[in-house]
Amino acid sequence: MSPILLPTRQQVSAFLNNDRWTSSQAADLPNPVPPCWDFKGRAKRMRDHLTLREFSGALGDIGTLVPILISLTIQGSASLTSSLFFGGLWNILTGFFYGIPMCVQPMKSIAAIALTNKFTPGELAGAGLGVSAIVFFLGISRLLWLVTRFVPIPVVKGLQLGTCFQLCKKGIALIKTNASFWGDSVVWSDNLWWACSSFLLVLFVYERRRVPVALLIFILGVVFALAQTGSHQQFDRVHPGAHFVHVVVPSSEEFRTGFLSAGLGQLPLTLLNSVVALAALSRDLFPGYDPSLTHITTSIGIMNLVGCFFGSMPFCHGSGGLAGQYFFGARTELSLYFLGAIKMAVGIVFGESLLVVLKWFPSSFLGVMLFMASIELGLVARNFTLHPQDERRRRQDFIVLLCTAAALVGFSHDGLGFLVGMAAGLVFWILRRYGPSDEQIPVLAPLSTDGDRHHSPPAGSKSVTIHDSRLADSSVASDSSLLKGNKARAAIEGCV
């Protein structure tokens, strides 16, 4: 029976101090990120990463940001000026506080329901304020930390893998917006030719980390958008100047409608993907870095408790955005400073009129960037178990991972994927604790004499575990002489 694992003294101390759930691997490695008050250390780290690829990584999440931002602005649910200004401000503050490219991205579930139900600005603000208030409370009360104590690693990795598949699907949907190679419907600046070319470009330079591929694709997309704006004679609708944000105070009815319709569905997505999975991904990408769950939830709460009152769309952090920015080259907060400054400047100077140009940005480029960024998120699911040498435990953990990812994708809901994964993990935990031990379970690797037919040991025989690697170089007949022990030979003879 497996013993009950209780928190160690160091982990309890971490909970009382700053709630970091420090893994043994993270505890043995130095923290690569200097604290925010170490200006000299931060400056040296940014100087070491002052490359074009760092700025390219800042654009790794625009595949999610731009489509949602354009859609909500056209519908009138969010203010483009406020969303750009506060999104840029949160980028800068997040980079300063965390020291890694911790992304700031839209709350996708709220955005999807707002677009479906045509939310007013007050209803959108009510949804963001309600979710942020709950997340903020769970963070400062440390209740979320207690929940994550009982979440198995395979469930977290399954959430990341399921989110990877969902983002891949959204990226493909963007590419299919103008899915044409030729014909009258093909658009010269946005078609499958450009999608295939940008996809191959990203693959060819994948191992060449110095090539700022996202920056190149973004610049080309901006050139195409400006060319299309000029060809349609719409530059007269772009008005440079000083644009300001406006206060949005939701009524009680708007708050109730927004929170019940969109906020409740966003809550598990924020807690699991924007907090739990994000913290795990940060430890994977930056070994030795151990983010605080309280800090993450507090920053999400502050972002929306301030920004939503000024018409900004709700923002959060996310594992997908961090993976995207890391994939395209971001390693420090310098990428967030660059992205935040651009957002704030563009929002103040152009405001709502920038939408005239943004709507012509090629969706094929956005889809490819979102697709490749999601692949980086899926890669972290490779380390899905803490017991790689235990084949039985490894197999169980992989089943939990697959159940979590499949349920998340099938139901398109992080909360249901989480519940399915936790149920599978609980069943296997009960079997390990109260079921037969490993020595009592007969296990025989499948042997084949003709390449197609697999055999099982006869009833009543006592089988032993045989690893496939012992049979990899020759046939069963020749390898059986190499197996030591009368029991092993008897088991093989009973199968042939």
PDB file of C-alpha atoms in Angstrom, residues 156-351:
ATOM      1  CA  VAL A 156      -2.110  19.434 -14.940  1.00  0.00           C
ATOM      2  CA  LYS A 157      -0.249  18.066 -17.957  1.00  0.00           C
ATOM      3  CA  GLY A 158      -3.542  16.839 -19.410  1.00  0.00           C
ATOM      4  CA  LEU A 159      -4.995  20.325 -19.091  1.00  0.00           C
ATOM      5  CA  GLN A 160      -1.999  21.710 -20.940  1.00  0.00           C
ATOM      6  CA  LEU A 161      -2.248  19.067 -23.675  1.00  0.00           C
ATOM      7  CA  GLY A 162      -5.991  19.634 -24.072  1.00  0.00           C
ATOM      8  CA  THR A 163      -5.464  23.395 -24.262  1.00  0.00           C
ATOM      9  CA  CYS A 164      -2.822  22.728 -26.928  1.00  0.00           C
ATOM     10  CA  PHE A 165      -5.353  20.852 -29.069  1.00  0.00           C
ATOM     11  CA  GLN A 166      -7.993  23.540 -28.594  1.00  0.00           C
ATOM     12  CA  LEU A 167      -5.608  26.311 -29.617  1.00  0.00           C
ATOM     13  CA  CYS A 168      -4.493  24.250 -32.623  1.00  0.00           C
ATOM     14  CA  LYS A 169      -8.124  23.990 -33.654  1.00  0.00           C
ATOM     15  CA  LYS A 170      -8.593  27.752 -33.323  1.00  0.00           C
ATOM     16  CA  GLY A 171      -5.447  28.378 -35.336  1.00  0.00           C
ATOM     17  CA  ILE A 172      -6.688  26.134 -38.135  1.00  0.00           C
ATOM     18  CA  ALA A 173     -10.055  27.909 -38.034  1.00  0.00           C
ATOM     19  CA  LEU A 174      -8.274  31.228 -38.597  1.00  0.00           C
ATOM     20  CA  ILE A 175      -6.358  29.778 -41.531  1.00  0.00           C
ATOM     21  CA  LYS A 176      -9.589  28.480 -43.067  1.00  0.00           C
ATOM     22  CA  THR A 177     -11.085  31.993 -43.046  1.00  0.00           C
ATOM     23  CA  ASN A 178      -9.667  32.581 -46.528  1.00  0.00           C
ATOM     24  CA  ALA A 179      -8.896  28.977 -47.460  1.00  0.00           C
ATOM     25  CA  SER A 180      -8.132  29.339 -51.160  1.00  0.00           C
ATOM     26  CA  PHE A 181      -5.156  28.576 -53.376  1.00  0.00           C
ATOM     27  CA  TRP A 182      -6.681  29.979 -56.545  1.00  0.00           C
ATOM     28  CA  GLY A 183      -9.957  31.108 -58.043  1.00  0.00           C
ATOM     29  CA  ASP A 184     -12.019  34.261 -57.934  1.00  0.00           C
ATOM     30  CA  SER A 185     -12.362  34.108 -54.141  1.00  0.00           C
ATOM     31  CA  VAL A 186      -8.628  34.170 -53.415  1.00  0.00           C
ATOM     32  CA  VAL A 187      -7.321  37.277 -51.612  1.00  0.00           C
ATOM     33  CA  TRP A 188      -3.782  38.227 -52.604  1.00  0.00           C
ATOM     34  CA  SER A 189      -2.755  39.164 -49.046  1.00  0.00           C
ATOM     35  CA  ASP A 190      -4.524  36.378 -47.137  1.00  0.00           C
ATOM     36  CA  ASN A 191      -4.695  32.893 -48.620  1.00  0.00           C
ATOM     37  CA  LEU A 192      -3.407  29.360 -48.205  1.00  0.00           C
ATOM     38  CA  TRP A 193      -0.211  30.167 -50.107  1.00  0.00           C
ATOM     39  CA  TRP A 194       0.823  32.585 -47.384  1.00  0.00           C
ATOM     40  CA  ALA A 195      -0.333  30.201 -44.655  1.00  0.00           C
ATOM     41  CA  CYS A 196       1.774  27.337 -46.042  1.00  0.00           C
ATOM     42  CA  SER A 197       4.787  29.595 -46.618  1.00  0.00           C
ATOM     43  CA  SER A 198       4.746  31.026 -43.092  1.00  0.00           C
ATOM     44  CA  PHE A 199       4.202  27.557 -41.611  1.00  0.00           C
ATOM     45  CA  LEU A 200       7.218  26.144 -43.456  1.00  0.00           C
ATOM     46  CA  LEU A 201       9.280  29.188 -42.486  1.00  0.00           C
ATOM     47  CA  VAL A 202       8.544  28.629 -38.797  1.00  0.00           C
ATOM     48  CA  LEU A 203       9.486  24.952 -39.089  1.00  0.00           C
ATOM     49  CA  PHE A 204      12.732  25.637 -40.958  1.00  0.00           C
ATOM     50  CA  VAL A 205      13.969  28.131 -38.356  1.00  0.00           C
ATOM     51  CA  TYR A 206      12.632  26.205 -35.355  1.00  0.00           C
ATOM     52  CA  GLU A 207      16.107  25.113 -34.265  1.00  0.00           C
ATOM     53  CA  ARG A 208      17.648  28.471 -35.197  1.00  0.00           C
ATOM     54  CA  ARG A 209      16.675  30.416 -32.113  1.00  0.00           C
ATOM     55  CA  ARG A 210      18.314  33.622 -33.320  1.00  0.00           C
ATOM     56  CA  VAL A 211      15.917  34.122 -36.233  1.00  0.00           C
ATOM     57  CA  PRO A 212      13.053  36.464 -35.152  1.00  0.00           C
ATOM     58  CA  VAL A 213      10.429  34.640 -37.205  1.00  0.00           C
ATOM     59  CA  ALA A 214       7.394  36.073 -35.368  1.00  0.00           C
ATOM     60  CA  LEU A 215       8.683  39.610 -35.882  1.00  0.00           C
ATOM     61  CA  LEU A 216       9.179  38.962 -39.589  1.00  0.00           C
ATOM     62  CA  ILE A 217       5.670  37.532 -39.998  1.00  0.00           C
ATOM     63  CA  PHE A 218       4.140  40.403 -38.020  1.00  0.00           C
ATOM     64  CA  ILE A 219       5.919  43.078 -40.069  1.00  0.00           C
ATOM     65  CA  LEU A 220       4.808  41.410 -43.298  1.00  0.00           C
ATOM     66  CA  GLY A 221       1.252  41.242 -41.977  1.00  0.00           C
ATOM     67  CA  VAL A 222       1.291  44.937 -41.096  1.00  0.00           C
ATOM     68  CA  VAL A 223       2.545  45.781 -44.593  1.00  0.00           C
ATOM     69  CA  PHE A 224      -0.281  43.741 -46.124  1.00  0.00           C
ATOM     70  CA  ALA A 225      -2.846  45.374 -43.811  1.00  0.00           C
ATOM     71  CA  LEU A 226      -1.650  48.868 -44.729  1.00  0.00           C
ATOM     72  CA  ALA A 227      -1.688  47.983 -48.422  1.00  0.00           C
ATOM     73  CA  GLN A 228      -5.247  46.687 -48.209  1.00  0.00           C
ATOM     74  CA  THR A 229      -6.336  49.759 -46.264  1.00  0.00           C
ATOM     75  CA  GLY A 230      -4.873  51.990 -48.938  1.00  0.00           C
ATOM     76  CA  SER A 231      -6.345  49.986 -51.823  1.00  0.00           C
ATOM     77  CA  HIS A 232      -9.802  50.319 -50.268  1.00  0.00           C
ATOM     78  CA  GLN A 233      -9.219  54.064 -49.657  1.00  0.00           C
ATOM     79  CA  GLN A 234      -9.865  53.851 -45.914  1.00  0.00           C
ATOM     80  CA  PHE A 235      -6.917  55.823 -44.563  1.00  0.00           C
ATOM     81  CA  ASP A 236      -9.167  58.840 -44.122  1.00  0.00           C
ATOM     82  CA  ARG A 237     -10.952  56.915 -41.343  1.00  0.00           C
ATOM     83  CA  VAL A 238      -7.741  56.645 -39.286  1.00  0.00           C
ATOM     84  CA  HIS A 239      -7.509  59.599 -36.891  1.00  0.00           C
ATOM     85  CA  PRO A 240      -4.198  60.095 -35.045  1.00  0.00           C
ATOM     86  CA  GLY A 241      -4.428  62.172 -31.925  1.00  0.00           C
ATOM     87  CA  ALA A 242      -4.981  61.899 -28.189  1.00  0.00           C
ATOM     88  CA  HIS A 243      -7.553  59.242 -27.323  1.00  0.00           C
ATOM     89  CA  PHE A 244      -8.750  58.703 -23.772  1.00  0.00           C
ATOM     90  CA  VAL A 245     -10.531  55.939 -21.890  1.00  0.00           C
ATOM     91  CA  HIS A 246     -14.059  56.232 -20.518  1.00  0.00           C
ATOM     92  CA  VAL A 247     -15.580  54.919 -17.312  1.00  0.00           C
ATOM     93  CA  VAL A 248     -17.996  51.976 -17.565  1.00  0.00           C
ATOM     94  CA  VAL A 249     -20.054  51.163 -14.469  1.00  0.00           C
ATOM     95  CA  PRO A 250     -22.277  48.095 -14.938  1.00  0.00           C
ATOM     96  CA  SER A 251     -25.763  48.156 -13.507  1.00  0.00           C
ATOM     97  CA  SER A 252     -26.927  45.404 -11.169  1.00  0.00           C
ATOM     98  CA  GLU A 253     -28.810  43.732 -14.026  1.00  0.00           C
ATOM     99  CA  GLU A 254     -25.801  43.912 -16.357  1.00  0.00           C
ATOM    100  CA  PHE A 255     -23.544  42.515 -13.651  1.00  0.00           C
ATOM    101  CA  ARG A 256     -25.909  39.607 -12.978  1.00  0.00           C
ATOM    102  CA  THR A 257     -26.345  38.808 -16.676  1.00  0.00           C
ATOM    103  CA  GLY A 258     -22.647  39.026 -17.468  1.00  0.00           C
ATOM    104  CA  PHE A 259     -21.452  37.010 -14.503  1.00  0.00           C
ATOM    105  CA  LEU A 260     -24.048  34.229 -14.695  1.00  0.00           C
ATOM    106  CA  SER A 261     -23.862  33.915 -18.483  1.00  0.00           C
ATOM    107  CA  ALA A 262     -20.100  34.149 -19.009  1.00  0.00           C
ATOM    108  CA  GLY A 263     -18.303  34.519 -15.682  1.00  0.00           C
ATOM    109  CA  LEU A 264     -19.161  31.115 -14.222  1.00  0.00           C
ATOM    110  CA  GLY A 265     -17.878  29.330 -17.313  1.00  0.00           C
ATOM    111  CA  GLN A 266     -14.654  31.343 -17.262  1.00  0.00           C
ATOM    112  CA  LEU A 267     -13.919  30.688 -13.575  1.00  0.00           C
ATOM    113  CA  PRO A 268     -12.554  27.112 -13.862  1.00  0.00           C
ATOM    114  CA  LEU A 269     -10.636  28.069 -17.012  1.00  0.00           C
ATOM    115  CA  THR A 270      -8.924  30.928 -15.179  1.00  0.00           C
ATOM    116  CA  LEU A 271      -8.147  28.914 -12.055  1.00  0.00           C
ATOM    117  CA  LEU A 272      -6.788  25.910 -13.929  1.00  0.00           C
ATOM    118  CA  ASN A 273      -5.133  27.327 -17.046  1.00  0.00           C
ATOM    119  CA  SER A 274      -4.232  30.824 -15.875  1.00  0.00           C
ATOM    120  CA  VAL A 275      -3.019  29.825 -12.423  1.00  0.00           C
ATOM    121  CA  VAL A 276      -2.324  26.126 -11.851  1.00  0.00           C
ATOM    122  CA  ALA A 277      -1.129  25.139 -15.340  1.00  0.00           C
ATOM    123  CA  LEU A 278       0.711  28.451 -15.737  1.00  0.00           C
ATOM    124  CA  ALA A 279       2.686  27.912 -12.532  1.00  0.00           C
ATOM    125  CA  ALA A 280       3.618  24.385 -13.654  1.00  0.00           C
ATOM    126  CA  LEU A 281       4.659  25.597 -17.104  1.00  0.00           C
ATOM    127  CA  SER A 282       6.792  28.366 -15.598  1.00  0.00           C
ATOM    128  CA  ARG A 283       8.718  25.783 -13.589  1.00  0.00           C
ATOM    129  CA  ASP A 284       9.202  23.635 -16.712  1.00  0.00           C
ATOM    130  CA  LEU A 285      10.431  26.458 -18.946  1.00  0.00           C
ATOM    131  CA  PHE A 286      12.530  28.216 -16.289  1.00  0.00           C
ATOM    132  CA  PRO A 287      14.027  25.528 -14.002  1.00  0.00           C
ATOM    133  CA  GLY A 288      14.560  26.908 -10.528  1.00  0.00           C
ATOM    134  CA  TYR A 289      11.822  29.531 -10.898  1.00  0.00           C
ATOM    135  CA  ASP A 290       8.928  28.886  -8.521  1.00  0.00           C
ATOM    136  CA  PRO A 291       6.014  31.327  -8.990  1.00  0.00           C
ATOM    137  CA  SER A 292       3.586  32.105  -6.209  1.00  0.00           C
ATOM    138  CA  LEU A 293      -0.052  31.192  -6.781  1.00  0.00           C
ATOM    139  CA  THR A 294      -1.089  34.088  -4.575  1.00  0.00           C
ATOM    140  CA  HIS A 295       0.860  36.539  -6.726  1.00  0.00           C
ATOM    141  CA  ILE A 296      -0.692  35.171  -9.944  1.00  0.00           C
ATOM    142  CA  THR A 297      -4.267  35.300  -8.656  1.00  0.00           C
ATOM    143  CA  THR A 298      -3.730  38.741  -7.142  1.00  0.00           C
ATOM    144  CA  SER A 299      -2.419  40.178 -10.400  1.00  0.00           C
ATOM    145  CA  ILE A 300      -5.378  38.721 -12.333  1.00  0.00           C
ATOM    146  CA  GLY A 301      -7.762  40.272  -9.854  1.00  0.00           C
ATOM    147  CA  ILE A 302      -6.146  43.714  -9.925  1.00  0.00           C
ATOM    148  CA  MET A 303      -5.958  43.782 -13.732  1.00  0.00           C
ATOM    149  CA  ASN A 304      -9.708  43.435 -14.126  1.00  0.00           C
ATOM    150  CA  LEU A 305     -10.918  45.187 -10.998  1.00  0.00           C
ATOM    151  CA  VAL A 306      -9.270  48.286 -12.488  1.00  0.00           C
ATOM    152  CA  GLY A 307      -9.434  47.823 -16.256  1.00  0.00           C
ATOM    153  CA  CYS A 308     -13.036  46.604 -16.587  1.00  0.00           C
ATOM    154  CA  PHE A 309     -14.314  49.852 -15.059  1.00  0.00           C
ATOM    155  CA  PHE A 310     -12.807  51.689 -18.047  1.00  0.00           C
ATOM    156  CA  GLY A 311     -14.249  49.520 -20.814  1.00  0.00           C
ATOM    157  CA  SER A 312     -11.269  47.201 -21.244  1.00  0.00           C
ATOM    158  CA  MET A 313     -11.930  43.591 -22.134  1.00  0.00           C
ATOM    159  CA  PRO A 314     -11.161  41.143 -19.280  1.00  0.00           C
ATOM    160  CA  PHE A 315      -7.542  39.974 -19.151  1.00  0.00           C
ATOM    161  CA  CYS A 316      -5.776  37.087 -17.465  1.00  0.00           C
ATOM    162  CA  HIS A 317      -2.527  35.178 -17.670  1.00  0.00           C
ATOM    163  CA  GLY A 318      -2.334  31.828 -19.438  1.00  0.00           C
ATOM    164  CA  SER A 319      -0.089  28.866 -20.092  1.00  0.00           C
ATOM    165  CA  GLY A 320      -0.792  29.030 -23.828  1.00  0.00           C
ATOM    166  CA  GLY A 321       0.362  32.621 -24.103  1.00  0.00           C
ATOM    167  CA  LEU A 322       3.540  31.957 -22.111  1.00  0.00           C
ATOM    168  CA  ALA A 323       4.300  28.946 -24.308  1.00  0.00           C
ATOM    169  CA  GLY A 324       3.746  31.031 -27.443  1.00  0.00           C
ATOM    170  CA  GLN A 325       6.018  33.847 -26.370  1.00  0.00           C
ATOM    171  CA  TYR A 326       8.681  31.368 -25.248  1.00  0.00           C
ATOM    172  CA  PHE A 327       8.430  29.475 -28.544  1.00  0.00           C
ATOM    173  CA  PHE A 328       9.115  32.602 -30.590  1.00  0.00           C
ATOM    174  CA  GLY A 329      12.079  33.675 -28.464  1.00  0.00           C
ATOM    175  CA  ALA A 330      10.987  35.566 -25.324  1.00  0.00           C
ATOM    176  CA  ARG A 331      13.064  34.755 -22.256  1.00  0.00           C
ATOM    177  CA  THR A 332      12.902  37.874 -20.043  1.00  0.00           C
ATOM    178  CA  GLU A 333      10.589  40.721 -19.141  1.00  0.00           C
ATOM    179  CA  LEU A 334      12.212  42.805 -21.882  1.00  0.00           C
ATOM    180  CA  SER A 335       9.762  41.343 -24.411  1.00  0.00           C
ATOM    181  CA  LEU A 336       6.826  42.472 -22.262  1.00  0.00           C
ATOM    182  CA  TYR A 337       8.225  45.988 -21.924  1.00  0.00           C
ATOM    183  CA  PHE A 338       8.478  46.188 -25.701  1.00  0.00           C
ATOM    184  CA  LEU A 339       4.961  44.838 -26.292  1.00  0.00           C
ATOM    185  CA  GLY A 340       3.417  46.958 -23.539  1.00  0.00           C
ATOM    186  CA  ALA A 341       4.969  50.172 -24.800  1.00  0.00           C
ATOM    187  CA  ILE A 342       3.675  49.525 -28.326  1.00  0.00           C
ATOM    188  CA  LYS A 343       0.159  48.760 -27.087  1.00  0.00           C
ATOM    189  CA  MET A 344      -0.058  51.872 -24.932  1.00  0.00           C
ATOM    190  CA  ALA A 345       1.360  54.159 -27.607  1.00  0.00           C
ATOM    191  CA  VAL A 346      -0.889  52.818 -30.364  1.00  0.00           C
ATOM    192  CA  GLY A 347      -3.946  52.900 -28.114  1.00  0.00           C
ATOM    193  CA  ILE A 348      -3.423  56.522 -27.103  1.00  0.00           C
ATOM    194  CA  VAL A 349      -2.415  57.818 -30.548  1.00  0.00           C
ATOM    195  CA  PHE A 350      -4.877  55.964 -32.801  1.00  0.00           C
ATOM    196  CA  GLY A 351      -7.588  54.684 -30.465  1.00  0.00           C
TER     197      GLY A 351
END
